[in-house]
mmCIF file of N, CA, C and O in Angstrom:
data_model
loop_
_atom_site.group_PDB
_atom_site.id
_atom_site.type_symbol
_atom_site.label_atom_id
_atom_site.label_comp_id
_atom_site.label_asym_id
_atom_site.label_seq_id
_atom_site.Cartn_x
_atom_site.Cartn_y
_atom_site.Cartn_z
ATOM 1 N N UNK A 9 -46.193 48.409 21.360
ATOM 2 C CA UNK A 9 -47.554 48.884 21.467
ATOM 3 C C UNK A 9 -48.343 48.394 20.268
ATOM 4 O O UNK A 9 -47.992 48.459 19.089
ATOM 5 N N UNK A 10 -49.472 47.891 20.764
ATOM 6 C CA UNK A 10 -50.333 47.277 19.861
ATOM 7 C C UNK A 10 -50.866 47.839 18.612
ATOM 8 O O UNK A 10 -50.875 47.304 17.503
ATOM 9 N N UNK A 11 -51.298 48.965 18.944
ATOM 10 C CA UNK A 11 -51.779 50.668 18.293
ATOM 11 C C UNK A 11 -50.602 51.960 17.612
ATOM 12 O O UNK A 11 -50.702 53.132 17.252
ATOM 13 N N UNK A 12 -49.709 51.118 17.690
ATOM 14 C CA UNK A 12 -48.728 52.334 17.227
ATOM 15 C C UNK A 12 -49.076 53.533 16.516
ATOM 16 O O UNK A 12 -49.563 53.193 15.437
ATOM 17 N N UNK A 13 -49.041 54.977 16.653
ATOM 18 C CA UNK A 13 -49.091 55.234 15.310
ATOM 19 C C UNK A 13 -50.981 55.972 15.440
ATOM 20 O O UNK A 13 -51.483 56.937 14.862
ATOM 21 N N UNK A 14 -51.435 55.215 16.214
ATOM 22 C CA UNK A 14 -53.310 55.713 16.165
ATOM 23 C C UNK A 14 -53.438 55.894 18.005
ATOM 24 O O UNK A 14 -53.016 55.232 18.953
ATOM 25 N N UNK A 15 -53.946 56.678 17.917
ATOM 26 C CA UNK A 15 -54.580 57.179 19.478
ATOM 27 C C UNK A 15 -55.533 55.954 19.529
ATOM 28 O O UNK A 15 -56.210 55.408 18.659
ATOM 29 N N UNK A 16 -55.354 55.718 20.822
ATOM 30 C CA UNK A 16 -56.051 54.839 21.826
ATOM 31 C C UNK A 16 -57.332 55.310 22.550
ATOM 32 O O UNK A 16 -57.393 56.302 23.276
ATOM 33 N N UNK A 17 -58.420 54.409 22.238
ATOM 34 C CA UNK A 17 -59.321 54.628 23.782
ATOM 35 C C UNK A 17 -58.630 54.182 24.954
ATOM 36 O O UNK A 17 -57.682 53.403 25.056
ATOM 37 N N UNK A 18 -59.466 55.004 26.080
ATOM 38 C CA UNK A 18 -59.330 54.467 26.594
ATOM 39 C C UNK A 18 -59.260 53.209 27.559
ATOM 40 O O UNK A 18 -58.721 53.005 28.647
ATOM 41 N N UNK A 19 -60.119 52.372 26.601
ATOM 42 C CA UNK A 19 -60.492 50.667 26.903
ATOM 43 C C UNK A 19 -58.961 50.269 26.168
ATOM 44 O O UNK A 19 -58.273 49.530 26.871
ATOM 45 N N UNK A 20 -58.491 50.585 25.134
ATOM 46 C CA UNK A 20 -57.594 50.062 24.265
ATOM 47 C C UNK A 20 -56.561 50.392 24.678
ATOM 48 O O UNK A 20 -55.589 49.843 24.160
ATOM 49 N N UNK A 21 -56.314 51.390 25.750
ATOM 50 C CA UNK A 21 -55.033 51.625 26.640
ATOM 51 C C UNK A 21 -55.037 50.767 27.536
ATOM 52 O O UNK A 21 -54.009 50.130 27.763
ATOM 53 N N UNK A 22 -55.913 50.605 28.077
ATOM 54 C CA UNK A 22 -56.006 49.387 29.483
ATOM 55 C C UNK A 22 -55.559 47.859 28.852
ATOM 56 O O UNK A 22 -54.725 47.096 29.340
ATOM 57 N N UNK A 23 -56.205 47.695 27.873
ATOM 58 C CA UNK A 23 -56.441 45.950 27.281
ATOM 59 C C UNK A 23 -54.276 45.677 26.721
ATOM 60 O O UNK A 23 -53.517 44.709 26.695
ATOM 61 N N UNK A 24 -54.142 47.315 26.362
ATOM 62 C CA UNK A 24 -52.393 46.504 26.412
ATOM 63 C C UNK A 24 -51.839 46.684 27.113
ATOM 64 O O UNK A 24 -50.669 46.305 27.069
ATOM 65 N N UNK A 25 -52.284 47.300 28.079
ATOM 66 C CA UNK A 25 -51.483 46.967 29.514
ATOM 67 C C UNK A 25 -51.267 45.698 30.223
ATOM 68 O O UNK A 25 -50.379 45.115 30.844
ATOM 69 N N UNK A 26 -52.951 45.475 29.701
ATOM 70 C CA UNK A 26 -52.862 44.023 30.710
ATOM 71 C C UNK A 26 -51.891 43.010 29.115
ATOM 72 O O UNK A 26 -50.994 42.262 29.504
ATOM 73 N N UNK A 27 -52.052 43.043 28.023
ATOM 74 C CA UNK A 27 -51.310 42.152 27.291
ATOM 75 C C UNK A 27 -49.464 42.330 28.017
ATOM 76 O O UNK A 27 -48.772 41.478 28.575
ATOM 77 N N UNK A 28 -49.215 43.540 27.746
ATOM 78 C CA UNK A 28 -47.946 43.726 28.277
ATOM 79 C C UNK A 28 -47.577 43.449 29.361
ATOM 80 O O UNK A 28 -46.372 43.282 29.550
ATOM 81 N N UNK A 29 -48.853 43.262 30.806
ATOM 82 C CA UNK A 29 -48.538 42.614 31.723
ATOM 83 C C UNK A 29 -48.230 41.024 31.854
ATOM 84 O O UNK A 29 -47.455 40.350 32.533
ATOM 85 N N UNK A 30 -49.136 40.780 30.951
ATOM 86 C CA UNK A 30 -48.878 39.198 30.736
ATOM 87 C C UNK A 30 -47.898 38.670 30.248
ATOM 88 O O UNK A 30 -47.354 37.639 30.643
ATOM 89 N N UNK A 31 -47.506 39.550 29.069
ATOM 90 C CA UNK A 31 -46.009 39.259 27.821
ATOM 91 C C UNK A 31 -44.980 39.137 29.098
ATOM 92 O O UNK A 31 -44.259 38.148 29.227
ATOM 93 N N UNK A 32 -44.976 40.564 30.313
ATOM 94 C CA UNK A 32 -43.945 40.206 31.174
ATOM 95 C C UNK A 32 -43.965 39.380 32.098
ATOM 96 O O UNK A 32 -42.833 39.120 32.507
ATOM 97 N N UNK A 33 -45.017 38.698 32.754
ATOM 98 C CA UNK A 33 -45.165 37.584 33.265
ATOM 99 C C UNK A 33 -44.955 36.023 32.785
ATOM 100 O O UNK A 33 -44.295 35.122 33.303
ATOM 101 N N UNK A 34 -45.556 36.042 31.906
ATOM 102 C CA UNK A 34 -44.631 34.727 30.982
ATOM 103 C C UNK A 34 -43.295 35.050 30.723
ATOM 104 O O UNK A 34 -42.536 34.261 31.286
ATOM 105 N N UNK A 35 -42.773 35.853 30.127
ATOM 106 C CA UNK A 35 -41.224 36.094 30.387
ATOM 107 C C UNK A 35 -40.377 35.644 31.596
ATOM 108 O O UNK A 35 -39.579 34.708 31.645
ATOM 109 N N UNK A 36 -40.705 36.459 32.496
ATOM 110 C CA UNK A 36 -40.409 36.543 34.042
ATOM 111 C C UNK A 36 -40.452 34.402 33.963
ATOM 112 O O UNK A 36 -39.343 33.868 33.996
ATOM 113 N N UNK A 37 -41.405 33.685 33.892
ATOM 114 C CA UNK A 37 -41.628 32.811 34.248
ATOM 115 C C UNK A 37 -40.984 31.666 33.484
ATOM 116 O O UNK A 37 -40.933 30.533 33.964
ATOM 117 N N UNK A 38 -40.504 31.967 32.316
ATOM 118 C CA UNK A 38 -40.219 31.367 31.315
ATOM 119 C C UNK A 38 -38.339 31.022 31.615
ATOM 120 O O UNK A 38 -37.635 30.172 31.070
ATOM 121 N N UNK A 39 -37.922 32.177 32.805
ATOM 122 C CA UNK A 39 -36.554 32.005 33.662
ATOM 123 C C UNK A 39 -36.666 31.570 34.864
ATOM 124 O O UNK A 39 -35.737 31.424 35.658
ATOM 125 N N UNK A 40 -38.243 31.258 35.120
ATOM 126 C CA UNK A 40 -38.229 30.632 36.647
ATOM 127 C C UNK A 40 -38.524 31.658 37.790
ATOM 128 O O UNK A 40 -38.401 31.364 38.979
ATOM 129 N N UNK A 41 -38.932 32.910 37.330
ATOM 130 C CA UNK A 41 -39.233 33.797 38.470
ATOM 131 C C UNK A 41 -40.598 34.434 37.862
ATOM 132 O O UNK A 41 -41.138 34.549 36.761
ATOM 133 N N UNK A 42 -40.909 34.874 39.579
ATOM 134 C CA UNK A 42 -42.727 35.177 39.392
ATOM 135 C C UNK A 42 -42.309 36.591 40.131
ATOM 136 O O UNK A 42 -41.579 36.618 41.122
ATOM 137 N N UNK A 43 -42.965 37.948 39.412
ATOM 138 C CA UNK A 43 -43.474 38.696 40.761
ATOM 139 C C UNK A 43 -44.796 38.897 41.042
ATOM 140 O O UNK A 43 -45.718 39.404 40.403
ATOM 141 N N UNK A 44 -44.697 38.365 42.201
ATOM 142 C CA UNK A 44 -46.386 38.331 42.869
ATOM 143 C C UNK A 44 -46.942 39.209 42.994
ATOM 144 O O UNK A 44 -48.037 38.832 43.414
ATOM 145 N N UNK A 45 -46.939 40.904 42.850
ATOM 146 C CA UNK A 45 -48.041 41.785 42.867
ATOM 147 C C UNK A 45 -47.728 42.148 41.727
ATOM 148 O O UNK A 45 -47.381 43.326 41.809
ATOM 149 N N UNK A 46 -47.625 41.621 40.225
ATOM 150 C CA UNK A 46 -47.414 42.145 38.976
ATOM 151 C C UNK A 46 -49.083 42.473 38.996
ATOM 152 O O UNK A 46 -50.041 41.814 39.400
ATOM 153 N N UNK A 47 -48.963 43.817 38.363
ATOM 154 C CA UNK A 47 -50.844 43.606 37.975
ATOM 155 C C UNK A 47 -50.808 45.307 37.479
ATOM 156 O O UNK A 47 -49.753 45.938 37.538
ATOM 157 N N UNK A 48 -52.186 45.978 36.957
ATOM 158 C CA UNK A 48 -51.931 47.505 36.928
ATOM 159 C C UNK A 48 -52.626 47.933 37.275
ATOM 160 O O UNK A 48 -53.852 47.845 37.335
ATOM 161 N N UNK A 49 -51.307 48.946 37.812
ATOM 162 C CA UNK A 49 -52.044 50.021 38.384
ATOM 163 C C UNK A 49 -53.568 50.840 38.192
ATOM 164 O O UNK A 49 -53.950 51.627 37.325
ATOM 165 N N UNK A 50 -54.326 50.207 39.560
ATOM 166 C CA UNK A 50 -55.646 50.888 39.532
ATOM 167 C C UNK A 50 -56.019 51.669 39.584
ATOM 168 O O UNK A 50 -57.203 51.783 39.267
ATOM 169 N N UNK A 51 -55.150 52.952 40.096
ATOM 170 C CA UNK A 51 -55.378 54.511 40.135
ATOM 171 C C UNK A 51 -54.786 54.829 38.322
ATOM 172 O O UNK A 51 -55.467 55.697 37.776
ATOM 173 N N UNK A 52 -54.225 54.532 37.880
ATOM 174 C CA UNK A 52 -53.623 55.186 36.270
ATOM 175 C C UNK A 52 -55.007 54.727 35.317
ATOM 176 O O UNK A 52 -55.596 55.215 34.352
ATOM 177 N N UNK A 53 -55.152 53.551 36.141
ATOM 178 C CA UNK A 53 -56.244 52.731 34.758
ATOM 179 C C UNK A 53 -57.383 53.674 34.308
ATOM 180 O O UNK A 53 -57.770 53.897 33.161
ATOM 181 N N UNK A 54 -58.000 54.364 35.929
ATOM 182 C CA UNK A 54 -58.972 55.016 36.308
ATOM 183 C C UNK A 54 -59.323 56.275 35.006
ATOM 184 O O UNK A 54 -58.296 56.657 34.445
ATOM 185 N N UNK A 55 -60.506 56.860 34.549
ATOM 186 C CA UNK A 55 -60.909 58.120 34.152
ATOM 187 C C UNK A 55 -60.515 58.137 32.608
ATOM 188 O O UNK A 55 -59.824 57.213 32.178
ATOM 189 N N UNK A 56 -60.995 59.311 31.636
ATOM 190 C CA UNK A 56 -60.991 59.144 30.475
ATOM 191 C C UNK A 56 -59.649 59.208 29.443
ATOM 192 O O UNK A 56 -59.648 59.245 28.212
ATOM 193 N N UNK A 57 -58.600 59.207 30.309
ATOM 194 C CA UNK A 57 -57.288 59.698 29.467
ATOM 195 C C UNK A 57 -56.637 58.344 30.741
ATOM 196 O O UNK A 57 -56.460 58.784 31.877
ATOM 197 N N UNK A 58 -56.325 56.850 30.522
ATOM 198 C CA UNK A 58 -55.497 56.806 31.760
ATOM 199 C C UNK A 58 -54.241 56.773 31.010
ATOM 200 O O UNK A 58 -54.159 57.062 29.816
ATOM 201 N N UNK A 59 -52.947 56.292 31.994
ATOM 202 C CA UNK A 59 -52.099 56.129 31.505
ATOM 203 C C UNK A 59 -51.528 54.611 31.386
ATOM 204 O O UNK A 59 -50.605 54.243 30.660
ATOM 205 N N UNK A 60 -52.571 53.549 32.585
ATOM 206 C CA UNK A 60 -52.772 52.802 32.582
ATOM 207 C C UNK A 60 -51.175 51.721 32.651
ATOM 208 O O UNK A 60 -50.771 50.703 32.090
ATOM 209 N N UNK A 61 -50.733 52.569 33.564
ATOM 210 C CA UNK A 61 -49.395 51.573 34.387
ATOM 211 C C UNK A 61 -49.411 50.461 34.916
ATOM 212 O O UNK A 61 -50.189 50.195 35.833
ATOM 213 N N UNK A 62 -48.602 49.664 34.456
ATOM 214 C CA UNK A 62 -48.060 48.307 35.164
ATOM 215 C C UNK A 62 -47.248 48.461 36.598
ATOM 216 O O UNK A 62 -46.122 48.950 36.694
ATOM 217 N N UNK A 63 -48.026 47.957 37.671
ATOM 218 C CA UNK A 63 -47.008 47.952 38.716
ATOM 219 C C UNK A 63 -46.376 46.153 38.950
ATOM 220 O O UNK A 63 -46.739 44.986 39.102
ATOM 221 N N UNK A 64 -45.479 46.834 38.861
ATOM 222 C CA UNK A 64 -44.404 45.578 38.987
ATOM 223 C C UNK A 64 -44.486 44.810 40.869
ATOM 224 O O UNK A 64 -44.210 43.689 41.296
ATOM 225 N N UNK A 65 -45.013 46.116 41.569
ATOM 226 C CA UNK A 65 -44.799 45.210 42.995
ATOM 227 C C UNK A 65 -43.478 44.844 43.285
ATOM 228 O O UNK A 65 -42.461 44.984 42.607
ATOM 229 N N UNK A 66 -43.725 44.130 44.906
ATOM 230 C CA UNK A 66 -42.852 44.232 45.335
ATOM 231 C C UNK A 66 -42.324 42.904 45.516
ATOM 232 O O UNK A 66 -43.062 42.001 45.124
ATOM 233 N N UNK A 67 -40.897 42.481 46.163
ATOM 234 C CA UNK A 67 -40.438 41.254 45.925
ATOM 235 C C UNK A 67 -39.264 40.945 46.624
ATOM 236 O O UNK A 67 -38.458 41.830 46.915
ATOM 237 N N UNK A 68 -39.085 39.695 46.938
ATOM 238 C CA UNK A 68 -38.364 39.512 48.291
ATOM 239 C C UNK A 68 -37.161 39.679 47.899
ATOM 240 O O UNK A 68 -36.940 40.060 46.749
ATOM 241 N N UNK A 69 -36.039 39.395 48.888
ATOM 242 C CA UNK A 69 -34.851 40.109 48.243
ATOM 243 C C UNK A 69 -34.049 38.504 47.167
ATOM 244 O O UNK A 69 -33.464 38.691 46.100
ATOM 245 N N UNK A 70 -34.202 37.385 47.665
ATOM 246 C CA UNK A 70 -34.142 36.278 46.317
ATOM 247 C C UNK A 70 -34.363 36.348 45.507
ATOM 248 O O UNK A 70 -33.625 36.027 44.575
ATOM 249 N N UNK A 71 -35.553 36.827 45.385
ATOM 250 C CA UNK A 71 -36.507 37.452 43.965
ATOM 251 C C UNK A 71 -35.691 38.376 43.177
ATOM 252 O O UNK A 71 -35.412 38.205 41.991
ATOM 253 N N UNK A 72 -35.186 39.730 44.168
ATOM 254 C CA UNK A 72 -34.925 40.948 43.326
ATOM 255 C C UNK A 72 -33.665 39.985 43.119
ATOM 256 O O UNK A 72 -33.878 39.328 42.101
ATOM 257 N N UNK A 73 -32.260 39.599 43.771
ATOM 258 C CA UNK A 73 -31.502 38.998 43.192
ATOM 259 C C UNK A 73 -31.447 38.096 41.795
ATOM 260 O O UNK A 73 -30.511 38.184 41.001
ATOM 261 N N UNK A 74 -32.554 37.242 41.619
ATOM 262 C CA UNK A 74 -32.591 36.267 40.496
ATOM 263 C C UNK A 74 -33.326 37.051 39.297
ATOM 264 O O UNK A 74 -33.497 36.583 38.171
ATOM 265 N N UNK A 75 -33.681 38.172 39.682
ATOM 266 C CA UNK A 75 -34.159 39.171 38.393
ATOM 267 C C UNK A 75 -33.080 39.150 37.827
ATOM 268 O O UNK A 75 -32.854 38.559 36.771
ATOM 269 N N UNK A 76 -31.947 40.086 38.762
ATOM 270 C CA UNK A 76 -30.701 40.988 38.477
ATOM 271 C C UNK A 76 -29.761 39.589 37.922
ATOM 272 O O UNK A 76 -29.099 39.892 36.929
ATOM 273 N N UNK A 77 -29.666 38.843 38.148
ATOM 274 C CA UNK A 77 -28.942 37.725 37.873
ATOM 275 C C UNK A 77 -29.542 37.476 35.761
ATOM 276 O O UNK A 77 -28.871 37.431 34.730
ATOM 277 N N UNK A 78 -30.646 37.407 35.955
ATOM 278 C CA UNK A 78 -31.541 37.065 34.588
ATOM 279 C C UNK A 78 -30.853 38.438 33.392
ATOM 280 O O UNK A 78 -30.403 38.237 32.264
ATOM 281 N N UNK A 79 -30.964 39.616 34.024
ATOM 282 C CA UNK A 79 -31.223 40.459 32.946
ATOM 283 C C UNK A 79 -29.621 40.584 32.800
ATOM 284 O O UNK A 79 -29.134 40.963 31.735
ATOM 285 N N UNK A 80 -28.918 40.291 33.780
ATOM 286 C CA UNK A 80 -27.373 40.402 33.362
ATOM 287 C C UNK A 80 -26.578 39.417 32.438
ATOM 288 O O UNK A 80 -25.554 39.524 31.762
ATOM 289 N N UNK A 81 -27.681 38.183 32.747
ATOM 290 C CA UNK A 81 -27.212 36.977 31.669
ATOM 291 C C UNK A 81 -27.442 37.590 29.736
ATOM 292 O O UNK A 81 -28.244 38.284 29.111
ATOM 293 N N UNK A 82 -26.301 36.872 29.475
ATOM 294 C CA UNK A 82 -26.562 36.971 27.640
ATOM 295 C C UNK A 82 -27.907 36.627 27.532
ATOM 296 O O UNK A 82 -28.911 37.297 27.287
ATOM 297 N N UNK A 83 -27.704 35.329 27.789
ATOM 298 C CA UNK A 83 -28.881 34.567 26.800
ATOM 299 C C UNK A 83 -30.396 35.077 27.906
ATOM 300 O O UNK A 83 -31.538 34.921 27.475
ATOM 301 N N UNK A 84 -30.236 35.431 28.742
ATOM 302 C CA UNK A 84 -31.471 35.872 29.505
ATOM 303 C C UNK A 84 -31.558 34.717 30.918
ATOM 304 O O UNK A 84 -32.405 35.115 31.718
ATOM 305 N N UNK A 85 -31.145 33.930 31.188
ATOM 306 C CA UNK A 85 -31.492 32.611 31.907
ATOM 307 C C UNK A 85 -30.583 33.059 33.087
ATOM 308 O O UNK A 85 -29.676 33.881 32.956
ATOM 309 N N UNK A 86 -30.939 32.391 34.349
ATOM 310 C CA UNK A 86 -30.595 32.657 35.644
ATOM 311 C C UNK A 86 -28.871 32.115 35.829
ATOM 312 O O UNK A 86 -28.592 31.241 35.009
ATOM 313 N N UNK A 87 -27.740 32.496 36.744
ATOM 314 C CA UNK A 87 -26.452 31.677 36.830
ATOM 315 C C UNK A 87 -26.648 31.667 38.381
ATOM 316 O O UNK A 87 -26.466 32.480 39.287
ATOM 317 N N UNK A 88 -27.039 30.556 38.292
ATOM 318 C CA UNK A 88 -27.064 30.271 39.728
ATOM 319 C C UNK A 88 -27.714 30.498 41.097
ATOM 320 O O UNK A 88 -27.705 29.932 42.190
ATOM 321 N N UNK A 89 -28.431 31.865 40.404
ATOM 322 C CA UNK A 89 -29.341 32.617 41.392
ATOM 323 C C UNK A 89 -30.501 31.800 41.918
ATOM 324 O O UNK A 89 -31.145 31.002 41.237
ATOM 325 N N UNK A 90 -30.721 32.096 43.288
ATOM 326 C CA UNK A 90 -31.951 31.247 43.894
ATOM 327 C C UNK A 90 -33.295 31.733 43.269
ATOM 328 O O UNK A 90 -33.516 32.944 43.290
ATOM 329 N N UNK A 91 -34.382 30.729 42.609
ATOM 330 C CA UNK A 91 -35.674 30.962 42.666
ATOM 331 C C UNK A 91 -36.543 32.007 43.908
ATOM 332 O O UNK A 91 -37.765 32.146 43.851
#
C-alpha cells in the first residue's frame, strides 16, 4: 500500500487499486497469462468510505490451469501449462 500508515481519501483508495491492478496485470503477463475481466470493482469503488476491490474476473479453464501452474512454480514461470 502506497499510504501505509496515513488514512486514505477516498480518491487515494481508488488510484491504488487501480496501481495494484496494473502491478497484477503486468505480473500476470510478464508469465504469459492475461485475465480478461481484471478491473475494480464498481460497486466497492462507489461512495465516501470505498473499499475499492479488485475483481479478478473470470477465466477459462486453460487460463485458471496456467495460473495454478505459475504460482506453484519456484521461480514463478509456467511448466508446461497452456497459454
Amino acid at each position: 500500500m502506497a499510504n501505509a500508515g496515513k488514512k486514505q481519501t477516498a480518491t487515494e483508495k481508488v488510484r491504488d487499486a487501480e496501481r495494484a491492478r496494473d502491478e497484477l496485470h503486468d505480473a500476470l503477463k510478464s508469465v504469459g497469462l492475461q485475465l480478461p475481466s481484471l478491473e475494480l470493482d464498481s460497486v466497492t469503488c462507489a461512495g465516501d468510505a470505498p473499499l475499492a476491490l479488485i475483481d479478478l474476473g473470470r477465466c477459462n479453464v486453460v487460463t485458471a490451469r496456467a495460473l495454478a501452474a505459475a504460482l506453484r512454480s519456484p521461480d514463478g514461470e509456467q511448466q508446461g501449462a497452456a497459454r
